[in-house]
Amino acid sequence: MFAVSEDDILQATKLVFERFKLVIEPSAAVPLATALYNEDFRAMVEREAGEAGWDLGLVFSGGNIAMDGLVKLFAAKQQS
């Protein structure tokens, strides 16, 4: 089991929105946040897969967030 912070999850949610033009709820971004920001996960991949790495398939599901809720999340992050 790997852990990521709320900030990591928000950053991954924002990345999906900006790069893929998909609106997902933050909980759907947890696997991406883990792959991008969790050092233990990244070390495990490096240890087990070596330089070749792994091909990861991530499923982005869940649209249970209104656009105004997403805007509030991003705005709160910018203010902190």
Short mmCIF file of C-alpha atoms in Angstrom, two decimals:
data_model
loop_
_atom_site.label_atom_id
_atom_site.label_comp_id
_atom_site.label_asym_id
_atom_site.label_seq_id
_atom_site.Cartn_x
_atom_site.Cartn_y
_atom_site.Cartn_z
CA MET A 1 0.00 0.00 0.00
CA PHE A 2 1.28 3.43 -0.92
CA ALA A 3 0.25 6.82 0.40
CA VAL A 4 0.04 10.21 -1.28
CA SER A 5 -0.83 13.61 0.09
CA GLU A 6 -3.92 15.65 -0.67
CA ASP A 7 -1.67 18.07 -2.54
CA ASP A 8 -0.30 15.22 -4.69
CA ILE A 9 -3.85 14.12 -5.51
CA LEU A 10 -4.88 17.65 -6.43
CA GLN A 11 -1.81 18.06 -8.64
CA ALA A 12 -2.60 14.78 -10.42
CA THR A 13 -6.24 15.84 -10.88
CA LYS A 14 -5.10 19.13 -12.37
CA LEU A 15 -2.62 17.34 -14.65
CA VAL A 16 -5.37 15.07 -16.04
CA PHE A 17 -7.58 18.09 -16.66
CA GLU A 18 -4.85 20.15 -18.33
CA ARG A 19 -3.24 17.40 -20.42
CA PHE A 20 -6.13 15.08 -21.24
CA LYS A 21 -9.03 17.54 -20.97
CA LEU A 22 -10.85 15.11 -18.66
CA VAL A 23 -12.77 16.14 -15.57
CA ILE A 24 -12.26 13.53 -12.88
CA GLU A 25 -12.92 13.54 -9.19
CA PRO A 26 -9.81 13.72 -7.02
CA SER A 27 -10.16 10.15 -5.76
CA ALA A 28 -9.77 8.95 -9.37
CA ALA A 29 -6.36 10.63 -9.53
CA VAL A 30 -4.86 8.66 -6.62
CA PRO A 31 -3.20 5.99 -8.84
CA LEU A 32 -1.59 8.68 -11.00
CA ALA A 33 -0.48 10.63 -7.92
CA THR A 34 1.09 7.43 -6.57
CA ALA A 35 2.96 6.76 -9.80
CA LEU A 36 4.20 10.34 -10.05
CA TYR A 37 4.89 11.37 -6.48
CA ASN A 38 5.31 8.37 -4.15
CA GLU A 39 9.02 7.70 -3.71
CA ASP A 40 8.47 4.19 -2.32
CA PHE A 41 6.44 3.21 -5.38
CA ARG A 42 9.04 4.66 -7.72
CA ALA A 43 11.84 2.85 -5.86
CA MET A 44 9.91 -0.43 -6.10
CA VAL A 45 9.52 -0.01 -9.87
CA GLU A 46 13.20 0.78 -10.25
CA ARG A 47 14.19 -2.17 -8.08
CA GLU A 48 11.89 -4.71 -9.74
CA ALA A 49 11.86 -3.50 -13.34
CA GLY A 50 15.26 -1.85 -13.64
CA GLU A 51 15.94 0.72 -16.30
CA ALA A 52 13.30 -0.75 -18.61
CA GLY A 53 10.61 0.34 -16.15
CA TRP A 54 7.00 -0.77 -16.34
CA ASP A 55 4.18 0.12 -18.66
CA LEU A 56 1.35 1.25 -16.41
CA GLY A 57 -2.27 1.40 -17.36
CA LEU A 58 -4.33 3.79 -15.25
CA VAL A 59 -8.10 4.01 -15.39
CA PHE A 60 -9.59 7.43 -14.75
CA SER A 61 -13.11 6.95 -13.55
CA GLY A 62 -15.62 8.95 -11.64
CA GLY A 63 -17.05 12.24 -12.60
CA ASN A 64 -18.76 12.81 -9.28
CA ILE A 65 -17.57 16.37 -8.97
CA ALA A 66 -19.27 19.48 -10.22
CA MET A 67 -17.18 21.97 -12.14
CA ASP A 68 -17.65 24.59 -9.41
CA GLY A 69 -16.30 22.09 -6.86
CA LEU A 70 -13.23 21.50 -8.98
CA VAL A 71 -12.72 25.25 -9.40
CA LYS A 72 -12.91 25.68 -5.62
CA LEU A 73 -10.29 22.95 -5.08
CA PHE A 74 -7.88 24.56 -7.53
CA ALA A 75 -8.53 28.05 -6.16
CA ALA A 76 -7.94 26.89 -2.57
CA LYS A 77 -4.61 25.40 -3.63
CA GLN A 78 -3.49 28.64 -5.28
CA GLN A 79 -4.34 30.65 -2.15
CA SER A 80 -2.32 28.40 0.18
#
